[in-house]
PDB file of C-alpha atoms and ligand atoms in Angstrom:
ATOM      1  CA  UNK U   8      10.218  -8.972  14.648  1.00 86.00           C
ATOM      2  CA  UNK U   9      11.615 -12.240  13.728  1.00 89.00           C
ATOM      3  CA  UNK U  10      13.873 -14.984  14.922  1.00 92.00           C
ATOM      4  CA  UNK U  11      17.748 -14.321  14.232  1.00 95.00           C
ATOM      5  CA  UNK U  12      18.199 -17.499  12.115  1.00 92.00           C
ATOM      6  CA  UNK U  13      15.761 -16.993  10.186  1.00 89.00           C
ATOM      7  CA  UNK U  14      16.502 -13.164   9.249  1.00 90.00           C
ATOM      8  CA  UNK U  15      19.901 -14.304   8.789  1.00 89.00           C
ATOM      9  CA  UNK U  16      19.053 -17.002   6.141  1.00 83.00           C
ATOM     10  CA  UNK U  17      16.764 -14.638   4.398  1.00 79.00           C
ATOM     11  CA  UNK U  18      19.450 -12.710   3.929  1.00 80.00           C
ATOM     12  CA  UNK U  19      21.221 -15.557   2.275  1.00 74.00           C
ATOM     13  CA  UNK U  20      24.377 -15.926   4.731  1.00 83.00           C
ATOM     14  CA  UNK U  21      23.683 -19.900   4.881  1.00 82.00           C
ATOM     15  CA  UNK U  22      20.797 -22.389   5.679  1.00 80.00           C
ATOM     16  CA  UNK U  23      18.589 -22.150   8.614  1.00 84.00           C
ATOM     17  CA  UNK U  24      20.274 -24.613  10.646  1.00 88.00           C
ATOM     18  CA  UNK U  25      23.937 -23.371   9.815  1.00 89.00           C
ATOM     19  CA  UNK U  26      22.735 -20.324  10.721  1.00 92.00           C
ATOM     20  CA  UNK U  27      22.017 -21.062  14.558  1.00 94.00           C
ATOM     21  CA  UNK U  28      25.257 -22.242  14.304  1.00 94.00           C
ATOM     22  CA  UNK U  29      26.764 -19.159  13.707  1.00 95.00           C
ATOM     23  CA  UNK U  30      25.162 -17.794  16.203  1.00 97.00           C
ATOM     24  CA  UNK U  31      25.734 -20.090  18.690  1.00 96.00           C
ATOM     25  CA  UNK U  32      29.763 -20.167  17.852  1.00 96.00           C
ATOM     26  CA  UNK U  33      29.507 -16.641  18.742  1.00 96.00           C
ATOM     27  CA  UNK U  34      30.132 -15.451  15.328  1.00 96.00           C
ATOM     28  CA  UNK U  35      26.902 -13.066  15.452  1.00 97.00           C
ATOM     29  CA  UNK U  36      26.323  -9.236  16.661  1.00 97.00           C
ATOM     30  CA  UNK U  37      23.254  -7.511  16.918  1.00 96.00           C
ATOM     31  CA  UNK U  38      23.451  -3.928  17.580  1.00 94.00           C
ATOM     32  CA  UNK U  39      27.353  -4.075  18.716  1.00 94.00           C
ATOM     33  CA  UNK U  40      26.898  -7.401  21.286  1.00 96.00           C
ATOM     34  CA  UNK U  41      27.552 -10.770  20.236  1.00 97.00           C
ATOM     35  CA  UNK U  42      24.383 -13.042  20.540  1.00 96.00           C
ATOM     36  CA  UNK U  43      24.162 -16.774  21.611  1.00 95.00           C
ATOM     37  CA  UNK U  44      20.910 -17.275  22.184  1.00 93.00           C
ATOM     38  CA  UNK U  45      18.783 -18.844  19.635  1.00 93.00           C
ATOM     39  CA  UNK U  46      15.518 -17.102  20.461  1.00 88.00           C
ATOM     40  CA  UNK U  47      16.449 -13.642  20.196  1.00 94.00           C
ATOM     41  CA  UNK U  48      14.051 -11.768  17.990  1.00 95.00           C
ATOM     42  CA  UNK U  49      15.501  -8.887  15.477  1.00 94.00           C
ATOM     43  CA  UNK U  50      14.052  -6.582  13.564  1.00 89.00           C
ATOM     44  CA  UNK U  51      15.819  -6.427  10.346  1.00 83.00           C
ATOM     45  CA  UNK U  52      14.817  -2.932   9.198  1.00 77.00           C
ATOM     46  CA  UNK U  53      16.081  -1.778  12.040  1.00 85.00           C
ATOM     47  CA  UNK U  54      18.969  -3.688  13.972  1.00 91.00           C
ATOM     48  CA  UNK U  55      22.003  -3.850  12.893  1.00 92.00           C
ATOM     49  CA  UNK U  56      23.440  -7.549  11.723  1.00 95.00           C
ATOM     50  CA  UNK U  57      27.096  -8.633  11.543  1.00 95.00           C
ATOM     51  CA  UNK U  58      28.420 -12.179  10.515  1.00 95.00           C
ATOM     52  CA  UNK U  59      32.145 -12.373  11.837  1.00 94.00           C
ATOM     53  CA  UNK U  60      32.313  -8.779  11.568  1.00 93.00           C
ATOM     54  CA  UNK U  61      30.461  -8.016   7.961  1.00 91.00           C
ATOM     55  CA  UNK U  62      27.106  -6.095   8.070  1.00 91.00           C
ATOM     56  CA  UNK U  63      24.752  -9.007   6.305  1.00 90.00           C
ATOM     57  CA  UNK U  64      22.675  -7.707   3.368  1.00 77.00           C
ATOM     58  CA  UNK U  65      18.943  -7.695   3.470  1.00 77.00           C
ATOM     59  CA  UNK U  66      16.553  -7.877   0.299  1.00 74.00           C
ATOM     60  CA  UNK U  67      15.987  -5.180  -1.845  1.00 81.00           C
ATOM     61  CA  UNK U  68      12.654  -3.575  -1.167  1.00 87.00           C
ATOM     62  CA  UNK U  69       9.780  -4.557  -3.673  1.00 93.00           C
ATOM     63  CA  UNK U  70       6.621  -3.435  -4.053  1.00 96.00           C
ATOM     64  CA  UNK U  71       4.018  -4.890  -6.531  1.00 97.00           C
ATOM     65  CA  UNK U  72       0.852  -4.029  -7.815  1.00 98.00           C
ATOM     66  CA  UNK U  73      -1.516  -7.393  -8.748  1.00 98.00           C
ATOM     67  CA  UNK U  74      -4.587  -6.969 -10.195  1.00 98.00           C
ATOM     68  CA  UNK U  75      -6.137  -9.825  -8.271  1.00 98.00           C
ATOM     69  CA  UNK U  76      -8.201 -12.031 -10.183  1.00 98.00           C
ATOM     70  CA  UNK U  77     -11.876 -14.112  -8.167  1.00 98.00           C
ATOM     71  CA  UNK U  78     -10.664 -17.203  -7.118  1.00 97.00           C
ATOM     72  CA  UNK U  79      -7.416 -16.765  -5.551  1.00 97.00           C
ATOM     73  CA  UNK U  80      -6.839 -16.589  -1.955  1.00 97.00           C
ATOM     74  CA  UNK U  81      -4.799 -13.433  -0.558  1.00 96.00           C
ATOM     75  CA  UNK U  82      -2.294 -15.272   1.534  1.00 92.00           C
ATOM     76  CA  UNK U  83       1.368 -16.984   0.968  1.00 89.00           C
ATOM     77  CA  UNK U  84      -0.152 -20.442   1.579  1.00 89.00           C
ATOM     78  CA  UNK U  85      -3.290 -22.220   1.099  1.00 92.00           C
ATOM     79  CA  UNK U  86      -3.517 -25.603   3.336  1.00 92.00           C
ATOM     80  CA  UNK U  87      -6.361 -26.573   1.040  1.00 92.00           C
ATOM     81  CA  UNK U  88      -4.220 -26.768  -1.755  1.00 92.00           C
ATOM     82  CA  UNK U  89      -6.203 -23.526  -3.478  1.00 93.00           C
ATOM     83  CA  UNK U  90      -4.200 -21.289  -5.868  1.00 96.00           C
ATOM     84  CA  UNK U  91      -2.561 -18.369  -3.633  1.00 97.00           C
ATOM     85  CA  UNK U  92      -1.617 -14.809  -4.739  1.00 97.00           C
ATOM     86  CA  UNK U  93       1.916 -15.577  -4.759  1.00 95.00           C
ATOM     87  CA  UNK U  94       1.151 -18.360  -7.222  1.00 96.00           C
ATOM     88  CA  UNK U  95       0.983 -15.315  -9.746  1.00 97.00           C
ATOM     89  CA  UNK U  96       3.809 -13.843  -9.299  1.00 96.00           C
ATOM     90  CA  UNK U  97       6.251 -15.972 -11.544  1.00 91.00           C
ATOM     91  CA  UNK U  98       8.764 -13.792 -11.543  1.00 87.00           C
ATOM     92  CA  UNK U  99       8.984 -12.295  -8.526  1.00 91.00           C
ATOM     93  CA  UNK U 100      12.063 -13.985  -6.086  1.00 85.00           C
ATOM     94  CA  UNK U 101      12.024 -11.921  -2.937  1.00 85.00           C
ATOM     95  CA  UNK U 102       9.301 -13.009  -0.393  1.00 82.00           C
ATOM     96  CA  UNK U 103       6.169 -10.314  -1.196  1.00 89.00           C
ATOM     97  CA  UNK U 104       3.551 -10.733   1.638  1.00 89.00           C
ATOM     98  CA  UNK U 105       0.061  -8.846   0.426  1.00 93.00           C
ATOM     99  CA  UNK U 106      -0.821  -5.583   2.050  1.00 93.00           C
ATOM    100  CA  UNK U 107      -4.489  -6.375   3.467  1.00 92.00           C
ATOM    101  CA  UNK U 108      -6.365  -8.707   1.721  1.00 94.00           C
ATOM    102  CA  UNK U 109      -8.636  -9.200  -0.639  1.00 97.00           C
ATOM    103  CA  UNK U 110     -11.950 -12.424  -0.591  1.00 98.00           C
ATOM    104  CA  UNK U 111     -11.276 -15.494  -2.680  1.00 97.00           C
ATOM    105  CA  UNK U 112     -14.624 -13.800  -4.421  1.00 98.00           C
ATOM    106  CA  UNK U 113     -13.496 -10.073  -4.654  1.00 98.00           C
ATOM    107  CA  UNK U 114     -11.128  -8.909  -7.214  1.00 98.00           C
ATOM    108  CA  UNK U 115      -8.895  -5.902  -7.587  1.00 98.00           C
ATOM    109  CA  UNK U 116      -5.963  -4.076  -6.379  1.00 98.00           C
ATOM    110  CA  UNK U 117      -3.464  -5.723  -4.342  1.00 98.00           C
ATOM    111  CA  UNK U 118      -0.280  -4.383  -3.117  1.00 97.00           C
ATOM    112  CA  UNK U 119       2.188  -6.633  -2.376  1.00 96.00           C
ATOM    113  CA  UNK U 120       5.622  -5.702  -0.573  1.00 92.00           C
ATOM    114  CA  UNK U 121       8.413  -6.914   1.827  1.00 86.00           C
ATOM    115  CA  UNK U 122       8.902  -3.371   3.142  1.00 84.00           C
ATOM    116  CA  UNK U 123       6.847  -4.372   6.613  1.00 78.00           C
ATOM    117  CA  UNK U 124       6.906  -0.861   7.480  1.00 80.00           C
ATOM    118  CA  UNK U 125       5.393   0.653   4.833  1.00 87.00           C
ATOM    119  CA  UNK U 126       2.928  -2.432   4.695  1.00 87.00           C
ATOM    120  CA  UNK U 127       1.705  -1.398   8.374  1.00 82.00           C
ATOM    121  CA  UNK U 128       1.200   1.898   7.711  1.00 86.00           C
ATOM    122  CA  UNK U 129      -0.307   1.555   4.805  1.00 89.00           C
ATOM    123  CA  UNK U 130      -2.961  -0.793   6.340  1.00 83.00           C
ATOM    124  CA  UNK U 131      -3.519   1.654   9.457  1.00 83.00           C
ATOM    125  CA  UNK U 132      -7.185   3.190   9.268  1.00 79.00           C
ATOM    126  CA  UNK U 133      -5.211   6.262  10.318  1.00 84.00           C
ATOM    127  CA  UNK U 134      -3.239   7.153   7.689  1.00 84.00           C
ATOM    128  CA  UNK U 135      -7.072   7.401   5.859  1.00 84.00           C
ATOM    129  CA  UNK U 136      -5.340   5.687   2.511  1.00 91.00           C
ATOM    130  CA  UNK U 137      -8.909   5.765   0.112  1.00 94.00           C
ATOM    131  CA  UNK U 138      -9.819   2.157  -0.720  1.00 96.00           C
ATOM    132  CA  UNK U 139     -11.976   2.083  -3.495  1.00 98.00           C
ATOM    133  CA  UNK U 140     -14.727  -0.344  -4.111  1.00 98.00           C
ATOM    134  CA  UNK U 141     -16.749  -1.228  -6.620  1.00 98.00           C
ATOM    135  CA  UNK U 142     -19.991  -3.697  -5.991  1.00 98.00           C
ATOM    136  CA  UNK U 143     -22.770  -4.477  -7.803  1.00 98.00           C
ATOM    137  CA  UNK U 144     -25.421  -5.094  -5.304  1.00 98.00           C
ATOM    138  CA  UNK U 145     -28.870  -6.965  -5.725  1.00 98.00           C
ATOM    139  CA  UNK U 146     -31.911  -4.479  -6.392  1.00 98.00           C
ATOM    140  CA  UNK U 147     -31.332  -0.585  -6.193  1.00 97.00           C
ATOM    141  CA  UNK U 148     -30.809   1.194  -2.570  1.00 98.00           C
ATOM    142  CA  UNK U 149     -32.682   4.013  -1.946  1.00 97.00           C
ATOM    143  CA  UNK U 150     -30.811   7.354  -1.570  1.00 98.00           C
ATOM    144  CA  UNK U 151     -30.939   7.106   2.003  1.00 98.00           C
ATOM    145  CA  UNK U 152     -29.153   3.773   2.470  1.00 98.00           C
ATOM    146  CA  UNK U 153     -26.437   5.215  -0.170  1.00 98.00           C
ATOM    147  CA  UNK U 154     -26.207   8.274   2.244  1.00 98.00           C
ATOM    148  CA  UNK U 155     -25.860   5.497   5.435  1.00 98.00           C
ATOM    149  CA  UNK U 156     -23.157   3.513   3.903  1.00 98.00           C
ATOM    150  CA  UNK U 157     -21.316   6.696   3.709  1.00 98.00           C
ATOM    151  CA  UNK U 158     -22.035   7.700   7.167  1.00 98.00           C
ATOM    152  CA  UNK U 159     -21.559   4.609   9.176  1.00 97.00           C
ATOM    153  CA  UNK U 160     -23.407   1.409   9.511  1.00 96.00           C
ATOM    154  CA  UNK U 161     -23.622  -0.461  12.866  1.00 97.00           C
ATOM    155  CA  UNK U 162     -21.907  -3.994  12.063  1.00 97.00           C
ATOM    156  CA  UNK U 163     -21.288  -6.766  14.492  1.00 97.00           C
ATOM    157  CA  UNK U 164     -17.720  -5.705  15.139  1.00 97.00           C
ATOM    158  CA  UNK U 165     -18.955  -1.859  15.716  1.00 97.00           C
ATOM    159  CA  UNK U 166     -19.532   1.493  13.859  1.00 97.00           C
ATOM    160  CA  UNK U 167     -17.581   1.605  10.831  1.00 97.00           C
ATOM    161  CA  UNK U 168     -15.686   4.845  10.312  1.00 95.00           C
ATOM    162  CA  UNK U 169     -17.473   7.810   7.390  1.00 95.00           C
ATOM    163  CA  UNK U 170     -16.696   7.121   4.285  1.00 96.00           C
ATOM    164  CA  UNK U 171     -17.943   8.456   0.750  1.00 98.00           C
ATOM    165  CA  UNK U 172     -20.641   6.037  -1.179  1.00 98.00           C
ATOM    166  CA  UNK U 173     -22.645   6.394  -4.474  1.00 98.00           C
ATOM    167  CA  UNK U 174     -24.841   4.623  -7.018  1.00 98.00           C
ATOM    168  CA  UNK U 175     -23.261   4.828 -10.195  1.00 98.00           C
ATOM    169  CA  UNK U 176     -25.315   2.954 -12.133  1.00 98.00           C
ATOM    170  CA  UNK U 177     -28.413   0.594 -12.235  1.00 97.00           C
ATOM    171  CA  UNK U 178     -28.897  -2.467 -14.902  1.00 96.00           C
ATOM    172  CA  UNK U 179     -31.850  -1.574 -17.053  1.00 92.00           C
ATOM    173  CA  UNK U 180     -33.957  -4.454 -15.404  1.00 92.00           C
ATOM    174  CA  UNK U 181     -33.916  -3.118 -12.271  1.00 88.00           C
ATOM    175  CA  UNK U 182     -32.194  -5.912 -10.345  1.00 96.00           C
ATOM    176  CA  UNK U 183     -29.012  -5.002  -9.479  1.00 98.00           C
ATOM    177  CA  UNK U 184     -26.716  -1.859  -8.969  1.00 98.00           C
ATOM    178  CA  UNK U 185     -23.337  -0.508  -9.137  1.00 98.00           C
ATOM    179  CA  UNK U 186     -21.962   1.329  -6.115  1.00 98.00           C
ATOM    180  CA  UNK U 187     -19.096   2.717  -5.340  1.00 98.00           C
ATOM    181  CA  UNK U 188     -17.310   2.779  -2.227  1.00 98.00           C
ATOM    182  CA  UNK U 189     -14.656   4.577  -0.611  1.00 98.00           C
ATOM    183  CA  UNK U 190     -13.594   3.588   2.527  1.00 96.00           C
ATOM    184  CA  UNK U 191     -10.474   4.215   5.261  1.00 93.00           C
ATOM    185  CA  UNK U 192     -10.495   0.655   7.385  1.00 93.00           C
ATOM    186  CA  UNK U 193     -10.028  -3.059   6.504  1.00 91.00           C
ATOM    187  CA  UNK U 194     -12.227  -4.794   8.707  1.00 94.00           C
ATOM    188  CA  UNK U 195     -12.998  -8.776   7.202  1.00 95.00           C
ATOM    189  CA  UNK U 196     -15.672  -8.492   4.384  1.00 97.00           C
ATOM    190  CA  UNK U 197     -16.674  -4.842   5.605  1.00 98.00           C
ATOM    191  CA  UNK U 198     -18.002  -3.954   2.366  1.00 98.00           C
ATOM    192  CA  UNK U 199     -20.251  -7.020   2.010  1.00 98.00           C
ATOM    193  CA  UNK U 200     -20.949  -6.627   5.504  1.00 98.00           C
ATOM    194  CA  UNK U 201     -22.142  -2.916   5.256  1.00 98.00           C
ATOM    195  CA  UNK U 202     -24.346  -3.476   1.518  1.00 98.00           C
ATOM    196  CA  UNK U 203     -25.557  -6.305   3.510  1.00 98.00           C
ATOM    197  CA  UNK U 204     -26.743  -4.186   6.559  1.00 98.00           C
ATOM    198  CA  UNK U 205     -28.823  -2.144   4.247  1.00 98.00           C
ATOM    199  CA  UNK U 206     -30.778  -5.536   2.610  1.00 98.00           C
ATOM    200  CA  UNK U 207     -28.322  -5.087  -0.712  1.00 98.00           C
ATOM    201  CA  UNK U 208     -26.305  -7.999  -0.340  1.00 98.00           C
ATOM    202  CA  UNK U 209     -22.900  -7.744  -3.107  1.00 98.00           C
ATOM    203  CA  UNK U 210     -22.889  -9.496  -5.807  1.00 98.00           C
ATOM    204  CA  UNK U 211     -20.059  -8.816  -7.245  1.00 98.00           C
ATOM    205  CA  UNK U 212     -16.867  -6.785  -5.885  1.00 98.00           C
ATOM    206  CA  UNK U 213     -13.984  -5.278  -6.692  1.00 98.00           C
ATOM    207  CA  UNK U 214     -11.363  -2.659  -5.018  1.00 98.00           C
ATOM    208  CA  UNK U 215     -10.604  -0.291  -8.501  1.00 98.00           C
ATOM    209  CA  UNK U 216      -8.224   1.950  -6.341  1.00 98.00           C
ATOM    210  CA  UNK U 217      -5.917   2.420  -3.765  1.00 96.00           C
ATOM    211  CA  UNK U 218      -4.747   6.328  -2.690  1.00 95.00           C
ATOM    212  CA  UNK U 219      -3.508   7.251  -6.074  1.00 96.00           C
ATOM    213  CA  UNK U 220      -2.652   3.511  -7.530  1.00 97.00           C
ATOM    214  CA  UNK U 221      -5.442   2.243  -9.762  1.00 98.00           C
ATOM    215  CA  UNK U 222      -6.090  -0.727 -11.814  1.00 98.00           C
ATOM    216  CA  UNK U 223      -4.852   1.049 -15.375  1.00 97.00           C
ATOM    217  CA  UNK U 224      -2.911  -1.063 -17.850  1.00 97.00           C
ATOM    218  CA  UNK U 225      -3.687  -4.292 -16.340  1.00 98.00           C
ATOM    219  CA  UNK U 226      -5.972  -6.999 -16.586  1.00 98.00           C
ATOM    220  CA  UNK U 227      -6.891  -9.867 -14.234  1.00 98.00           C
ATOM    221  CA  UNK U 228      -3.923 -11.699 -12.818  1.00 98.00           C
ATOM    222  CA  UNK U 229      -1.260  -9.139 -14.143  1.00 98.00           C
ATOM    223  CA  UNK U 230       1.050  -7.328 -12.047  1.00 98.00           C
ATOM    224  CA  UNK U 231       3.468  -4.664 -12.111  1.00 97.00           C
ATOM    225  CA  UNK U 232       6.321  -3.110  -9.980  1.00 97.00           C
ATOM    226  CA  UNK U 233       5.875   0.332  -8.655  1.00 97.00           C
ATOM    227  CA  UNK U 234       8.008   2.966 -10.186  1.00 97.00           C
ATOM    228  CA  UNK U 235      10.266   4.329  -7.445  1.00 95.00           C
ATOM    229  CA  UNK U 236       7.891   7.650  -7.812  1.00 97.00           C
ATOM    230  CA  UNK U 237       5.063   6.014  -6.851  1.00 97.00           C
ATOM    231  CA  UNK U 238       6.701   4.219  -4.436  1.00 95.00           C
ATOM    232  CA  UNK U 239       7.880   7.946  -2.530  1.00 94.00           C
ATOM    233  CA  UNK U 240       4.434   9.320  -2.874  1.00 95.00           C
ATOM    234  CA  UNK U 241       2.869   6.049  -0.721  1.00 94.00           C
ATOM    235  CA  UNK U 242       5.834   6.796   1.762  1.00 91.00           C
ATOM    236  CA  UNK U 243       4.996  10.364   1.782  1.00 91.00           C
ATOM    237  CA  UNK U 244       1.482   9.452   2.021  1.00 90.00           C
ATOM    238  CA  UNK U 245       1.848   7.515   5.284  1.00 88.00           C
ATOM    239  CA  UNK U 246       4.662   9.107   6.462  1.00 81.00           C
ATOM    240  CA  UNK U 247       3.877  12.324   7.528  1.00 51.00           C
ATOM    241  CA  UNK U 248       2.027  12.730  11.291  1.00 46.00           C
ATOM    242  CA  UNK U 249      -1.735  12.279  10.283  1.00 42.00           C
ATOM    243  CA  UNK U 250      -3.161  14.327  13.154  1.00 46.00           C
ATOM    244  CA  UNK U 251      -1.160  17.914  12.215  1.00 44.00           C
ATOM    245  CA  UNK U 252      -1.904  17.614   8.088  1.00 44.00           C
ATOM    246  CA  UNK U 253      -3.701  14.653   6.569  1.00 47.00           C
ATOM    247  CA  UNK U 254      -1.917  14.517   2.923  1.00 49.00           C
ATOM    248  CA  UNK U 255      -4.449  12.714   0.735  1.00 52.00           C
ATOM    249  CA  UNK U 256      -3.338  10.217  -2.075  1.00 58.00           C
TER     250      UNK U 256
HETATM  251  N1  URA N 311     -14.564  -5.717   1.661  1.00 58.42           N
HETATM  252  C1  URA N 311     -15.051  -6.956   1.454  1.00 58.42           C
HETATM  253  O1  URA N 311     -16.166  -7.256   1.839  1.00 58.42           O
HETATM  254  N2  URA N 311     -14.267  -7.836   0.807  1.00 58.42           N
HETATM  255  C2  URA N 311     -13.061  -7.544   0.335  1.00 58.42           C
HETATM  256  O2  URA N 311     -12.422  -8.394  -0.258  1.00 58.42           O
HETATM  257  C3  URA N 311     -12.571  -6.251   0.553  1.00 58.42           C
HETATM  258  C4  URA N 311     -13.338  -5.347   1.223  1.00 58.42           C
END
């Protein structure tokens, strides 16, 4: 939900301030009734907008896929002055807010979208959308600590939810591993919290996949748009009632 003026000067119909304006001449409907008020909330997806009579027109949906390079911070703003996702989309002109987030120190798959709803669902541990992770981790974990990642590990916040976890690899030396994750929930730094919990602290990390998008064709910092068929499989994905048939992507 968010404020009437400011939906309204997303939408392009005239500055912020001209905008209250309008409403408060009156010249505004939401859902039918004419609103005055200034602090009425609307949501745009959903309510229906007029400006002296006209439906307005909301921004095209767009949904991109950044492979997220160490170093950048997964928000819209930094107030440290640090270099923000957005910051890499050059060419992007609607206002893209990132689906979940990635560490300044973890690379990888980021969606970015204004479609809210699909953005909420998406990041719902319901919906059981496979977030793949890859970390190398310091030393080698013994099969049983694999198998415990997987099952659940007690963290501060709780229990995190089963998952699927395996070493894939282990650098000749000895001293550090690959594993790879798959998990359901987006707790903060769950996956260096749970390697962590069973004495491998990460080293290095990166999400490789997310449902059926992966990393292919891009390198760090690149990005591209969805095609609209992947775009219907992630609604599809999240769309349908995950307690009667859990689709898997
Ligand atoms: N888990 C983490 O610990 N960090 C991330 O960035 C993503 C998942």
């Amino acid at each position: 939900m968010e404020r009437l003026q400011k939906v309204l000067a997303h939408a392009g119909v005239a500055s912020r301030r001209h905008c209250e304006e309008l409403i408060v001449e009156g010249r505004v409907q939401v859902n039918g009734k004419v609103v005055k008020e200034l602090g009425v909330k609307v949501d745009p997806a959903i309510d229906r907008i007029m400006v002296d009579g006209r439906p307005i027109r909301l921004e095209e949906h767009v949904y991109i896929l950044l492979y997220k390079p160490t170093g950048v911070i997964t928000s819209l703003h930094d107030p440290q002055g640090r270099r923000v996702v957005t910051d890499l989309l050059k060419g992007v002109k609607e206002r893209v807010y990132p689906v979940g987030r990635l560490d300044y120190d973890t690379s990888g798959l980021l969606l970015l979208t204004n479609d809210g709803e699909l953005a909420n669902r998406l990041a719902h541990p319901s919906h059981e959308i496979d977030k793949v992770y890859r970390a190398w981790v310091k030393g080698v974990p013994a099969p049983e600590k694999v198998r415990k990642l997987a099952a659940g590990i007690m963290l501060e916040d709780g229990m995190t939810a089963p998952g699927q976890a395996k070493l894939i690899k282990t650098a000749p030396k000895g001293n550090k591993s690959l594993l790879e994750l798959i998990i359901h929930e987006g707790r903060n730094r769950q996956v260096r919290r749970m390697c962590e919990a069973i004495g491998h602290p990460v080293l290095t990390l990166e999400r490789v996949r997310l449902g059926f998008l992966s990393l292919e064709g891009l390198r760090p910092g690149e990005y591209r748009p969805l095609t609209s068929a992947e775009v219907k499989r992630l609604k599809s994905a999240v769309t349908i009632d995950s307690k009667s048939a859990r689709k898997r992507v």
